[in-house]
Structure formats: structure tokens, C-alpha cells
CSV table of C-alpha atoms in Angstrom, one decimal:
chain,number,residue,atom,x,y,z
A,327,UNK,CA,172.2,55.8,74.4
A,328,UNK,CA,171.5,58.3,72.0
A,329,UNK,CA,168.6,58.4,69.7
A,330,UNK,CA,167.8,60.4,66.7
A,331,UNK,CA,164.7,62.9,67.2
A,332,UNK,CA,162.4,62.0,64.4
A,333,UNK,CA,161.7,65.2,61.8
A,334,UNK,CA,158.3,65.9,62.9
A,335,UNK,CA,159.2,66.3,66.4
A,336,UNK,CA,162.6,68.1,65.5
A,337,UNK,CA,160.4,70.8,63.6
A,338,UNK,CA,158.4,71.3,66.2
A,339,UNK,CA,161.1,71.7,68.4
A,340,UNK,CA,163.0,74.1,66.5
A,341,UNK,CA,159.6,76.4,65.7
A,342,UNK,CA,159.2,76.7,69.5
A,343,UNK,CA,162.8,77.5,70.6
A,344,UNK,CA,163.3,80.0,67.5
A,345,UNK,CA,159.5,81.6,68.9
A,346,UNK,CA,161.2,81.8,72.6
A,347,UNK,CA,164.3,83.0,71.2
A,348,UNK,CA,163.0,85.6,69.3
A,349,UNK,CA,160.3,87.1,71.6
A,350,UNK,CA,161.8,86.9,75.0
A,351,UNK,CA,158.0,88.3,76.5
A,352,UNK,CA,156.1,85.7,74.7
A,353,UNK,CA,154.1,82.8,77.0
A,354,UNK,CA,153.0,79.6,75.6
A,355,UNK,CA,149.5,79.0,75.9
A,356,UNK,CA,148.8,75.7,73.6
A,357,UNK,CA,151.3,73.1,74.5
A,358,UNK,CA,149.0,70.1,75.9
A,359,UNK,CA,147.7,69.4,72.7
A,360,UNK,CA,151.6,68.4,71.8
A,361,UNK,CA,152.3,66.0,74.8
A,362,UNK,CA,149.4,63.7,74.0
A,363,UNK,CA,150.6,63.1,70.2
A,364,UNK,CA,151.1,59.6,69.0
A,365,UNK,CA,154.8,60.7,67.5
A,366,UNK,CA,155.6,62.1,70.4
A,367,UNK,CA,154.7,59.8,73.4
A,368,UNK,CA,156.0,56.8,70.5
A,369,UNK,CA,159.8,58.6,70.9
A,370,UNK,CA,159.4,59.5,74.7
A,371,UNK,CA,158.8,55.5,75.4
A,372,UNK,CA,161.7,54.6,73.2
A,373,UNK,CA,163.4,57.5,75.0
A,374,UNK,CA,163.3,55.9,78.2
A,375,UNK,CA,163.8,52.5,77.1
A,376,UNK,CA,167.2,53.6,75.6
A,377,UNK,CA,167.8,54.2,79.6
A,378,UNK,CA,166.8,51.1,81.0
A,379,UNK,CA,165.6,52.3,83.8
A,380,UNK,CA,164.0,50.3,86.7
A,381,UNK,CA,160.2,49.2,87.5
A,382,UNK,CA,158.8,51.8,89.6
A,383,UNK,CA,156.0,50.9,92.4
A,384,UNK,CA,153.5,49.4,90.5
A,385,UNK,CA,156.5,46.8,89.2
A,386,UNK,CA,155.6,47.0,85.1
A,387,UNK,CA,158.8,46.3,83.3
A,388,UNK,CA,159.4,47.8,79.5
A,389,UNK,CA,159.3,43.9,78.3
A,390,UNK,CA,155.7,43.2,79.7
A,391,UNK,CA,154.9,46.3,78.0
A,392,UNK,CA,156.0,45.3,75.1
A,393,UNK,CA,154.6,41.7,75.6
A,394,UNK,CA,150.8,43.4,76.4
A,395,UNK,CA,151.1,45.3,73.3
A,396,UNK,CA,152.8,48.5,73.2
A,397,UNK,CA,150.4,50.1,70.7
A,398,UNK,CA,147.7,49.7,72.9
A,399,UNK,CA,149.5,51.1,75.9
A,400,UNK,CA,150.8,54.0,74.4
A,401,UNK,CA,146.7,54.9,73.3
A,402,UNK,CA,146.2,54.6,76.9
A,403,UNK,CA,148.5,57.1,77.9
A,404,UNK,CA,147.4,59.6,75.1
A,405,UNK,CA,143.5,59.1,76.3
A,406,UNK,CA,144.4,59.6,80.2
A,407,UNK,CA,146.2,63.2,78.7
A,408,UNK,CA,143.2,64.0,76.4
A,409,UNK,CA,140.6,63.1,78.9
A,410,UNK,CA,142.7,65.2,81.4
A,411,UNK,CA,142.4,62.0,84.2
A,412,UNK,CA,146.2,60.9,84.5
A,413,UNK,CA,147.7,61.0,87.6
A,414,UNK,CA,151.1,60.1,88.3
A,415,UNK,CA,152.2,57.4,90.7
A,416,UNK,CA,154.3,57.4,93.6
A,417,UNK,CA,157.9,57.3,93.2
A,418,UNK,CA,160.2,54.6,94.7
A,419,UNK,CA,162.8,55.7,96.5
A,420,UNK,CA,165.8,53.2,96.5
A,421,UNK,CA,169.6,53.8,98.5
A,422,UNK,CA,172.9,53.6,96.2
A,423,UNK,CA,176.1,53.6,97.6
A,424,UNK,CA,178.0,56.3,97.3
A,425,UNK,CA,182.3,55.5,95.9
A,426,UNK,CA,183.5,56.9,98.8
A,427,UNK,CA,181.1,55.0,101.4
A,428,UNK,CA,177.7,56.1,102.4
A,429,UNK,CA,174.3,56.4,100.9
A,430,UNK,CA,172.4,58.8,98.6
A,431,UNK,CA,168.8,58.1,98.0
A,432,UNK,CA,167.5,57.8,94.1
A,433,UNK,CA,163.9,58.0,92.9
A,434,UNK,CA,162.3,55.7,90.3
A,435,UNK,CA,159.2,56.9,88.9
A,436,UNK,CA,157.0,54.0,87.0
A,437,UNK,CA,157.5,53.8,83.4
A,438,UNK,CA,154.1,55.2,82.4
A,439,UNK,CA,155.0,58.5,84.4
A,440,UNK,CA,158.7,58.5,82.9
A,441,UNK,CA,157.2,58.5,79.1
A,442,UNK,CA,155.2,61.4,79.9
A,443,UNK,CA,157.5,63.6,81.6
A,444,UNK,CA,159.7,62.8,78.6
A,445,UNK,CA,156.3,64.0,76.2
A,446,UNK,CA,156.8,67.2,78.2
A,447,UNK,CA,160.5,67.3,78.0
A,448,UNK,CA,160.3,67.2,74.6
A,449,UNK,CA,158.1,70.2,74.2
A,450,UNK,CA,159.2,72.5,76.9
A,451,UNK,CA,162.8,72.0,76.6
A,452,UNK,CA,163.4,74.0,73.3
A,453,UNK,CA,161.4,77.0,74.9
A,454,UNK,CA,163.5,77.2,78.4
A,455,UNK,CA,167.0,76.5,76.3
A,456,UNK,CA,166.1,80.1,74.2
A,457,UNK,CA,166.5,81.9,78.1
A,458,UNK,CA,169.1,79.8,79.8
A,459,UNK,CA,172.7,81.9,80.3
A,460,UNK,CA,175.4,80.3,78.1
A,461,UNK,CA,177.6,79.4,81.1
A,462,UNK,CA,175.2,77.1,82.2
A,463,UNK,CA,176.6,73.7,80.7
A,464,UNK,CA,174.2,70.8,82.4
A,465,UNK,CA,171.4,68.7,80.8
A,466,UNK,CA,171.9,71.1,77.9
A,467,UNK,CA,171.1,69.9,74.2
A,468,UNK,CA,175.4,69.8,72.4
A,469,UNK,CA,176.5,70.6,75.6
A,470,UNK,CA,178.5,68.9,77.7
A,471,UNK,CA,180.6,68.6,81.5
A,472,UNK,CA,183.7,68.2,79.0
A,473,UNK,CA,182.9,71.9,77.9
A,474,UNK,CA,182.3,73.2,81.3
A,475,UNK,CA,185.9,71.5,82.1
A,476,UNK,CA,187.3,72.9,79.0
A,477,UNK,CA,185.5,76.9,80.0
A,478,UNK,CA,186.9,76.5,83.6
A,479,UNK,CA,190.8,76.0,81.9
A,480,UNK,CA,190.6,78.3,79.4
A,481,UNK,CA,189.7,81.2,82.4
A,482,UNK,CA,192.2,79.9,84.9
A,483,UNK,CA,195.1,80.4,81.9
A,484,UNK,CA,193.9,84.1,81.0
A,485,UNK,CA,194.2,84.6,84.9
A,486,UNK,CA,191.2,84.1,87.0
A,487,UNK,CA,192.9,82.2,89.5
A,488,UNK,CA,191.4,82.7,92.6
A,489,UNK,CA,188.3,80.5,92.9
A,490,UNK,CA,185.5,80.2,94.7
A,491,UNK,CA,184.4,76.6,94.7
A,492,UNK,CA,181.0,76.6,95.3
A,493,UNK,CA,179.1,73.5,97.3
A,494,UNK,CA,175.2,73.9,97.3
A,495,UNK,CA,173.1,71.6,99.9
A,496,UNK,CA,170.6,69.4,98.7
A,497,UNK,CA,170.2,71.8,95.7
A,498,UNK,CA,167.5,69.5,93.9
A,499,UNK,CA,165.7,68.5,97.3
A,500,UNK,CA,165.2,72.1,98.5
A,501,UNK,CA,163.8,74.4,95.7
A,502,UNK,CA,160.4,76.0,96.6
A,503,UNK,CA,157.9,74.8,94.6
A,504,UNK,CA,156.1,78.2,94.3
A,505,UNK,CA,159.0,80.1,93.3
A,506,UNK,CA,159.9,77.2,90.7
A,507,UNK,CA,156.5,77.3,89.4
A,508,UNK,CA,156.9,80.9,89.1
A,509,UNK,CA,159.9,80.7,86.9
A,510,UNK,CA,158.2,78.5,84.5
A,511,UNK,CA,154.5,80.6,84.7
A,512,UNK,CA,157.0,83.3,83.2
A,513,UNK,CA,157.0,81.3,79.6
A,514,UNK,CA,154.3,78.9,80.1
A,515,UNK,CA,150.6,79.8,80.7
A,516,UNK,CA,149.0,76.7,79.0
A,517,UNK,CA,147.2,75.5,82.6
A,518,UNK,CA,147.5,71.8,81.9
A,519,UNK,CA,151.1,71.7,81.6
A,520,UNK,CA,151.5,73.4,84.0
A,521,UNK,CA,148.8,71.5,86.1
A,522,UNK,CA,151.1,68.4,85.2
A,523,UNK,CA,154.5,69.9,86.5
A,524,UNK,CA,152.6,70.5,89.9
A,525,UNK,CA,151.6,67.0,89.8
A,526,UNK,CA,155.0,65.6,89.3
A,527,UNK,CA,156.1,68.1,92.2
A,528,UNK,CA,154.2,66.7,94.7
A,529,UNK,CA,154.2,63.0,94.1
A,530,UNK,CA,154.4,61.4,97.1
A,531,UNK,CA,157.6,59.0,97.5
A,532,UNK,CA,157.5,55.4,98.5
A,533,UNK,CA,160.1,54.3,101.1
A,534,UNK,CA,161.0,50.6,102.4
A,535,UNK,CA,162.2,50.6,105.9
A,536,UNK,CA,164.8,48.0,107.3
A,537,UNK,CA,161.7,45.2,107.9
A,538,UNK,CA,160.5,45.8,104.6
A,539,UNK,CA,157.5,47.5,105.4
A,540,UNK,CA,156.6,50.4,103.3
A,541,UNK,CA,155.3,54.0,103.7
A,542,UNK,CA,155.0,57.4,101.8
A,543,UNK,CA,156.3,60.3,102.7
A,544,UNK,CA,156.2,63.7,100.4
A,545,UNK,CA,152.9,64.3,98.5
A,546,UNK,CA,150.7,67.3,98.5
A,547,UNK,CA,152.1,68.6,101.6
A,548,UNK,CA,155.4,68.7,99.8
A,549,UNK,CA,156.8,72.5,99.4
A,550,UNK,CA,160.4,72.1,98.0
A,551,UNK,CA,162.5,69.7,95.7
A,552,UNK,CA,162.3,68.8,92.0
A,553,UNK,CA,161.1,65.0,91.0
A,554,UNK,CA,163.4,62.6,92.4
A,555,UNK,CA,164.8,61.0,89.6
A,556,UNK,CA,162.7,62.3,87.0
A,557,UNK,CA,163.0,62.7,83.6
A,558,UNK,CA,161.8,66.5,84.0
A,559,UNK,CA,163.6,67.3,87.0
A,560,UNK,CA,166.8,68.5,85.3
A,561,UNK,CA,165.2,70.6,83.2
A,562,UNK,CA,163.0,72.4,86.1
A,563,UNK,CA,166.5,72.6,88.3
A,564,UNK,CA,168.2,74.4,85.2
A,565,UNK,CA,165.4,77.1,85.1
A,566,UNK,CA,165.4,77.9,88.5
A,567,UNK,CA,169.4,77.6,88.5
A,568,UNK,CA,169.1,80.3,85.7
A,569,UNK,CA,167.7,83.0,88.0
A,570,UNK,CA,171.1,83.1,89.7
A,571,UNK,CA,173.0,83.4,86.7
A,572,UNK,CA,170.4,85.8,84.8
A,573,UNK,CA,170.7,87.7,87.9
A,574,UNK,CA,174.7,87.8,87.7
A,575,UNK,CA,174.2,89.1,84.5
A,576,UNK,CA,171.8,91.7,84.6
A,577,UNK,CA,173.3,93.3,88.0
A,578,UNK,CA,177.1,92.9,86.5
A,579,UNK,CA,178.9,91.2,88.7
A,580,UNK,CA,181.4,89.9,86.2
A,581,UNK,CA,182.3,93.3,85.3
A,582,UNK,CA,182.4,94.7,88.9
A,583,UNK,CA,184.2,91.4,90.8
A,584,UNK,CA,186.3,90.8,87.7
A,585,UNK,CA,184.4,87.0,87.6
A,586,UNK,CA,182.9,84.5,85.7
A,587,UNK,CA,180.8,82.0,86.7
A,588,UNK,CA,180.4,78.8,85.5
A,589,UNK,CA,177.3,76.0,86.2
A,590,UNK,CA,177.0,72.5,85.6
A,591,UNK,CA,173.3,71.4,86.8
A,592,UNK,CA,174.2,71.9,90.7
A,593,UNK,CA,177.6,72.5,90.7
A,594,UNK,CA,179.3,75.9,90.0
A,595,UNK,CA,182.8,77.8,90.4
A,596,UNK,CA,183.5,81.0,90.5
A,597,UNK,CA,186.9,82.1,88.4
A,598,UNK,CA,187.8,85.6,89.7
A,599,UNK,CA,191.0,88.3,89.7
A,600,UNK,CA,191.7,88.9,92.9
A,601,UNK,CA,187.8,89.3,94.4
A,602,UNK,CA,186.7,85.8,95.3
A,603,UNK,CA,185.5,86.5,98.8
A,604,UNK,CA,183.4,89.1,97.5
A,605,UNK,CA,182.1,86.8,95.3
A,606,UNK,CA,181.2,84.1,97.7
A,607,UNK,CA,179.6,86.0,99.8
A,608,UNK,CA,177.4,87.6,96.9
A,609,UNK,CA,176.7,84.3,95.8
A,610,UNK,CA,175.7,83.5,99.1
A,611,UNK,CA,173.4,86.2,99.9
A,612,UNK,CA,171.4,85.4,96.3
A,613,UNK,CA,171.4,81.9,97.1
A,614,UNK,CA,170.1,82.6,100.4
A,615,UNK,CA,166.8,85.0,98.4
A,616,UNK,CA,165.9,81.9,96.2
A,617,UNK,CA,165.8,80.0,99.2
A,618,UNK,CA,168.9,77.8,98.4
A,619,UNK,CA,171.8,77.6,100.7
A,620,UNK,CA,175.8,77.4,100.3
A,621,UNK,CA,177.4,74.4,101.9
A,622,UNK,CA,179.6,76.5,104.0
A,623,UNK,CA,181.8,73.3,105.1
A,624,UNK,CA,182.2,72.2,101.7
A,625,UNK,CA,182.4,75.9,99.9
A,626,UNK,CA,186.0,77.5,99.6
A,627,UNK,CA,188.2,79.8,98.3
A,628,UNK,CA,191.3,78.4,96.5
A,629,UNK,CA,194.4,80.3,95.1
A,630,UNK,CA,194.6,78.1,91.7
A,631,UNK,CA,198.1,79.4,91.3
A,632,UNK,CA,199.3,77.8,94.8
A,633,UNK,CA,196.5,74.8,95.6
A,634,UNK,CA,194.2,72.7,93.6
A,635,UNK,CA,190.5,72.6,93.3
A,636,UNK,CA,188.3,69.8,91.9
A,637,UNK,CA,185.5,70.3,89.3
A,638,UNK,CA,183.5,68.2,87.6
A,639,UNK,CA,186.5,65.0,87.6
A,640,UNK,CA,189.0,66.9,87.2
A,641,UNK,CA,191.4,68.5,89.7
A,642,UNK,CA,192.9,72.6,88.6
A,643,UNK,CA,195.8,73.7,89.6
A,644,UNK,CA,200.4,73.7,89.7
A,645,UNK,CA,200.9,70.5,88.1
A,646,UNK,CA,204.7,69.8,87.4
A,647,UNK,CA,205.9,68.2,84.4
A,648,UNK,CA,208.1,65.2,85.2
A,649,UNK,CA,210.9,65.5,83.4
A,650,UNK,CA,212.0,68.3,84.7
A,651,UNK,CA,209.7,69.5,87.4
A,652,UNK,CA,209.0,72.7,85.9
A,653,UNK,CA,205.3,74.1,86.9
A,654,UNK,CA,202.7,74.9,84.9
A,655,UNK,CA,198.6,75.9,85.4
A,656,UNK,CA,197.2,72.7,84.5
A,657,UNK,CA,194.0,70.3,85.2
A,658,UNK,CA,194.4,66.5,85.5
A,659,UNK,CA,191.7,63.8,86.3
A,660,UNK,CA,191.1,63.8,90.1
A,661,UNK,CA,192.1,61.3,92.6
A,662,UNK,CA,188.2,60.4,93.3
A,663,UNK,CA,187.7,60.0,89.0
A,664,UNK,CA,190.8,57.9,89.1
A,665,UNK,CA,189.5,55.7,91.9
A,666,UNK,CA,186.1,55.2,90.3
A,667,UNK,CA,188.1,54.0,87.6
A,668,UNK,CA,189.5,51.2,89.3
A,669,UNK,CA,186.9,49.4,90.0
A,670,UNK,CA,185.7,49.1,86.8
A,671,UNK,CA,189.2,47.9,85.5
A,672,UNK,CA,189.4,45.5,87.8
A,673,UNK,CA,186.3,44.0,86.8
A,674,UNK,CA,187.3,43.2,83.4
A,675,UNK,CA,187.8,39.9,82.1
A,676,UNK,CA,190.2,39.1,79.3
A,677,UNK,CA,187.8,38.8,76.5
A,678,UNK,CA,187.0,41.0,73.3
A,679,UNK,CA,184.2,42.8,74.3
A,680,UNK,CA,185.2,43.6,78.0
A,681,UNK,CA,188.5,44.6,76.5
A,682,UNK,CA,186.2,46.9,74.3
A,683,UNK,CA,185.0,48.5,77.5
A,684,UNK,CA,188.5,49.0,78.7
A,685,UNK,CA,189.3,50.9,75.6
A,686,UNK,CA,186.5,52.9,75.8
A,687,UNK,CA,186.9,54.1,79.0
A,688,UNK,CA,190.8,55.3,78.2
A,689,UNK,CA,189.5,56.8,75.5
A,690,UNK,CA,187.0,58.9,77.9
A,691,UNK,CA,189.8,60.0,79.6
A,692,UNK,CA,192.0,61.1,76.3
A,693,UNK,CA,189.1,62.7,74.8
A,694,UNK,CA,188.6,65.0,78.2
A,695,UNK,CA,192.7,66.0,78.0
A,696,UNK,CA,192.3,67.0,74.2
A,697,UNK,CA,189.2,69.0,75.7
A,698,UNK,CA,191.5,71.3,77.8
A,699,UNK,CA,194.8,70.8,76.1
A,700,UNK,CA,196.5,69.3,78.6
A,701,UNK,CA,197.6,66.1,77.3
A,702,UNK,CA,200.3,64.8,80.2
A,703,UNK,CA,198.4,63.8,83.0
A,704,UNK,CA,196.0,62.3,80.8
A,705,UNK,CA,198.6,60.0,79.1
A,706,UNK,CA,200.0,58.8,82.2
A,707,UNK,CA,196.8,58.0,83.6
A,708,UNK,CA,196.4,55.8,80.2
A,709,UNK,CA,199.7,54.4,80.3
A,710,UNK,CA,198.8,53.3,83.4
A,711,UNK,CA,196.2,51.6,83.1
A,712,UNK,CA,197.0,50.1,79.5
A,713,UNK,CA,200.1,48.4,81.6
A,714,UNK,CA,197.7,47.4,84.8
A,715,UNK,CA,195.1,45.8,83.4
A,716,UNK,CA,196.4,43.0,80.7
A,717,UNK,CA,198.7,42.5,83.2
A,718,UNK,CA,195.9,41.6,86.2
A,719,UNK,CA,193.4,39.3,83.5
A,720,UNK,CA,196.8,38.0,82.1
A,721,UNK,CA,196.0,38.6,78.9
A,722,UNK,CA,197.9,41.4,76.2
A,723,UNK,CA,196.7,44.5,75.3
A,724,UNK,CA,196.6,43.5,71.7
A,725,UNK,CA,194.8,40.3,72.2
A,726,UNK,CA,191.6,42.0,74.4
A,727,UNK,CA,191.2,45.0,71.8
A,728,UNK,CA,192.2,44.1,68.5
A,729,UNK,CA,195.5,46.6,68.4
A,730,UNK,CA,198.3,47.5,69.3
A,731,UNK,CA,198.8,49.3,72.7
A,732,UNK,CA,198.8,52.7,71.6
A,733,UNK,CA,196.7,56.0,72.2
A,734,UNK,CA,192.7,55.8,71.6
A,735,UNK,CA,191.7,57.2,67.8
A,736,UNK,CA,190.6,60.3,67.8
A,737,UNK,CA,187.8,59.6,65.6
A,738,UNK,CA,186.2,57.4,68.6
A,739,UNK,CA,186.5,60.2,71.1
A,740,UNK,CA,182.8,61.1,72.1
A,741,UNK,CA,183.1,61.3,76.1
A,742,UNK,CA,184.7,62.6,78.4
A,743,UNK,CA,186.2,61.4,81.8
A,744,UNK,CA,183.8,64.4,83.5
A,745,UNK,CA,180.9,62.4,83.0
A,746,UNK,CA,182.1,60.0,85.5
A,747,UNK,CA,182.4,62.8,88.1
């Protein structure tokens, strides 16, 4: 859910970015005084309502919040910040199944910690978007996976075909904390922010074994990772991805490997002409300085013109058009996109509003093909499903959404199917 940033705070957002922007040197030295304000801890609470997030450890849910007084709540919050005595809680650390079986672990902080990690969000953000490198396309304000997608096609079709698709391990579990809080030191010197940020970097993380028993692991002797599941974690992984990047840049490696480069949060490819296993193993070697490592398993080099690679949902690559099998350089939702589609279609009634979400969801998928301008694979995948599922709920197309069976409007295309990678 998307909520409008009130004027107040939007001013104070732009001022800041425009100040980083503008004076690439300058460090911030009075930010607290901004994360404490009414305005501003009012939108981060509605912030993290809008994502209905889970009850952390202490087990306060938004609606007893609410119930208690949410006024009177938020006051406490903004005394704890002015009277410098808030300490964050520990995060709980619950396991979600992966689509293709397995486990990944995902933190939930409490709610209290989420609105002010969101305070801070909302006033560092604008500072650390004036230095990031504009192929970086994750947790970025107007951009998007879609636009990463759409960057990755347009290079493959001027002829940077031979990839390098890049696998980090544990990206967000293994950043060093000291090198992390260096990057950030570099544009913020206010010493209760950045008190804060340590804070949230070293919150110990609460874990329920098989007999339900419960322990904490992490805390102060914590030296790498970013918050699990916290609001400020993407933001601290994009500055410290930036180094990379920056440092692609600066020593020009586009220029001298004929490359580009391009990020999503903790996922990036490498689009070369004819020099990807240089590339890798420069990539490697920098990754390997910050302290980061390249899955080397999972990390390959791919001929786009001959094989397919997968990015973000969607698989680059020969596709053939089927009437008459000629080939072409194309992208097409993947096989594991199209399979975490499934589900979801399957478990949709025949009613109005689930056919609503049926809609919506094809319309994710046309919206990403209009992205790259590559409008086949897409349809199919549509005229696929539009013919599956009133078929399983027995029910018509029509009947479930209101109209006829025919492609998504345009004017309602506001995802994209690489949000579901």
C-alpha cells in the first residue's frame, strides 16, 4: 500500500536530498531533532500499518495500539528519542517456506521499533539517494524491478550479450558492521543517529527451537548483517551495495570490459561484449575487499545469444516466435514466476472480488511485457491463464471480473510480474 508523504515531511525531504545532491562533501550533523517529530513518527506508524506486519516479541498488535490510545503512544516514543533512553527490542525470527521447498528465516521487529526505523527512513533516505549510482534499481523512491528488467533488455538488444549472472551469499546476513557504519559516517556525523543505526545492528534475535523453547542469539557480539526484516535494512544494504558500483565507476570498468552493470538490492548482472570472465572475476575480487562473497555454484557466465539466464522473474534469451519459429533476443516470465503464479490461481474462488485479484495479477504480467517490449510471451502466459482459471472455479471470465475476456487496460497497469521474483 502506498501512502502519500504529507507536505511538511516531503519539504523536508526534498531540502535534504537537494543539500546531499549539491555538495557531495557535506555531513549531516542535526538529524535527531527530525526523527522525534510528531509529523513524522504520526506517518512512520501509518507507514507500517499500511504493511501489516506481524507482532514482534513483546506480542503488541497495531489494534491494541490503537485501542490504548494511539496519541499517547506515539508521545511515548517521541519522549524515549528526546530523552535519548530507547532501546530496541529483540527481533523474532520466524521460518517461511521457500516456492521451491525449504526454509529461509525472516525477522519481525516489534512495532514500536518498526515506527522508528521508519522516522529514520524518512530522514536519511533522501540524503543516501543524492549518492547512489543510477543502475542501482532496489528500494529506490520511482524506481522499480520492472525498470531494472526493462535496463537489462534494452543492453542485451544493443549487444551485451554475454552475461555474468551474479549470485551473492547471504548478502544481507554478512556485511561488516564497521565497514557499513563507515559508509554511512561518510554523510552522517549527527552521533545519535548514528548511535541508533548501531543499535538496530546489534539487536539480538529471538529464536524458537522445535520444543518451543526460546533463546537469543546475535546481540552486541554481532559483527556482520543488516536488521533482519527491518524497515532500515534496505536502505543500509543499498549504501554499502553502492561502494561496489561507485567503485566500477570511478576505476572504469565499463569502459575497459565493454560492461554494464546492473543492481537490484542483492542481485546484479553483468551485460558485457565479449569480456564477461574478466568481469566476474573483477567483481569477485571487490566483492571479496568489502568482505562479501560470490556464490560461485550459483554465479555463471551465459552466452544470451545461445542460452537463457533469469533475472529478477524473468528469463533473457533465443525465444522463437510460434508461428513460424523464427528467433529473436527476447525475455519472457520465468518458469519459477510462472509457477508462483499458480498457486495463487488456483486459490481463487468464483466470486467478484477474487476474480478482481485474478485480473490484477494478469495485469502484473502485461504491464512487465509493455516494460521491455516484448509482448508474446506475455500474452500467452495471459491467454493461458484467462482460459485455466474460469474453467477450474467453473465460472466465465466475464462473470468473475465484470468484462469481457480481453487484455488488462493499460490505465490499470501499475506492477510488474518482477515483483513477484
Amino acid at each position: 500500500m502506498s501512502l502519500k508523504t504529507p507536505d511538511n515531511i516531503r519539504n523536508l525531504q526534498k531540502k535534504l536530498y537537494l543539500k546531499a545532491k549539491t555538495e557531495p562533501d557535506f555531513r549531516f550533523y542535526l538529524l535527531y531533532d527530525k526523527v522525534g517529530r510528531p509529523d513524522i513518527l504520526r506517518h512512520a506508524y501509518r507507514l507500517a500499518k499500511a504493511n501489516l506486519g506481524a507482532p514482534g516479541v513483546d506480542g503488541i498488535t497495531f489494534a491494541q495500539i490503537e485501542a490504548a490510545g494511539l496519541d499517547e503512544w506515539l508521545a511515548g516514543i517521541g519522549k524515549q528519542l528526546h530523552e535519548k533512553t530507547y532501546r530496541p527490542e529483540a527481533v523474532r525470527r520466524v521460518m517461511i517456506p521457500k516456492p521451491h521447498g525449504g526454509e529461509r528465516p525472516l525477522g519481525i521487529p516489534t512495532i514500536r521499533d518498526r515506527v522508528v526505523q521508519t522516522a529514520v527512513k524518512l530522514v536519511i533516505e533522501p540524503i543516501f539517494e543524492a549518492d547512489l549510482e543510477p543502475n542501482a534499481y532496489g528500494y529506490r523512491p520511482k524506481r522499480s524491478a520492472g525498470n531494472a528488467v526493462s535496463a537489462v533488455h534494452g543492453l542485451l538488444r544493443r549487444g551485451y550479450t554475454d552475461v555474468v549472472d551474479a549470485d551473492l551469499t547471504k548478502y544481507f546476513d554478512t556485511i561488516p558492521h564497521d565497514q557499513l557504519m563507515r559508509s554511512v559516517a561518510r554523510r552522517i556525523v549527527d552521533k545519535h543517529v548514528l548511535r541508533l543505526i548501531k543499535m538496530w545492528l546489534k539487536t539480538p534475535v529471538e529464536e524458537t527451537d522445535k520444543n518451543g523453547g526460546k533463546r537469543l542469539t546475535g546481540g552486541k557480539r554481532s559483527k556482520l548483517g543488516t536488521p533482519q526484516g527491518g524497515v532500515i535494512s534496505p536502505v543500509l544494504a543499498n549504501v554499502y551495495m553502492n561502494r561496489f558500483l561507485k567503485y566500477w565507476r570511478l576505476t572504469e570498468q565499463g569502459r575497459k570490459l565493454k560492461a554494464h552493470v546492473i543492481n537490484y538490492a542483492d542481485d546484479f548482472v553483468i551485460l558485457s561484449r565479449g569480456c564477461a570472465a574478466e568481469a566476474k572475476a573483477w567483481a569477485a575480487e571487490v566483492m571479496s575487499r568489502l568482505g562479501l562473497k560470490l556464490n560461485e555454484t550459483k554465479t555463471c557466465l551465459r552466452d544470451a545469444c545461445k542460452e537463457r539466464f533469469d533475472f529478477l522473474g524473468y528469463s533473457f534469451g533465443p525465444h522463437y516466435f510460434p508461428k513460424n519459429g523464427q528467433r529473436y533476443l527476447g525475455a519472457s516470465p520465468s518458469k519459477k514466476s510462472v509457477a508462483r503464479l499458480k498457486p495463487r490461481i488456483s486459490a481463487i474462488g468464483a466470486t467478484k472480488t477474487l476474480g478482481r485479484q485474478f485480473a490484477r495479477t494478469s495485469t502484473a504480467c502485461w504491464s512487465a511485457g509493455r516494460a521491455i517490449s516484448t509482448m508474446g510471451p506475455v500474452r500467452r502466459l495471459i491467454a493461458r491463464l484467462t482460459t485455466m482459471w474460469p474453467r477450474a472455479c467453473g465460472a466465465s471470465w466475464s462473470s468473475v471480473t465484470g468484462s469481457p475476456r480481453t487484455g488488462p487496460d493499460a490505465s490499470r497497469m501499475r506492477t510488474s510480474l518482477a515483483s513477484l521474483a
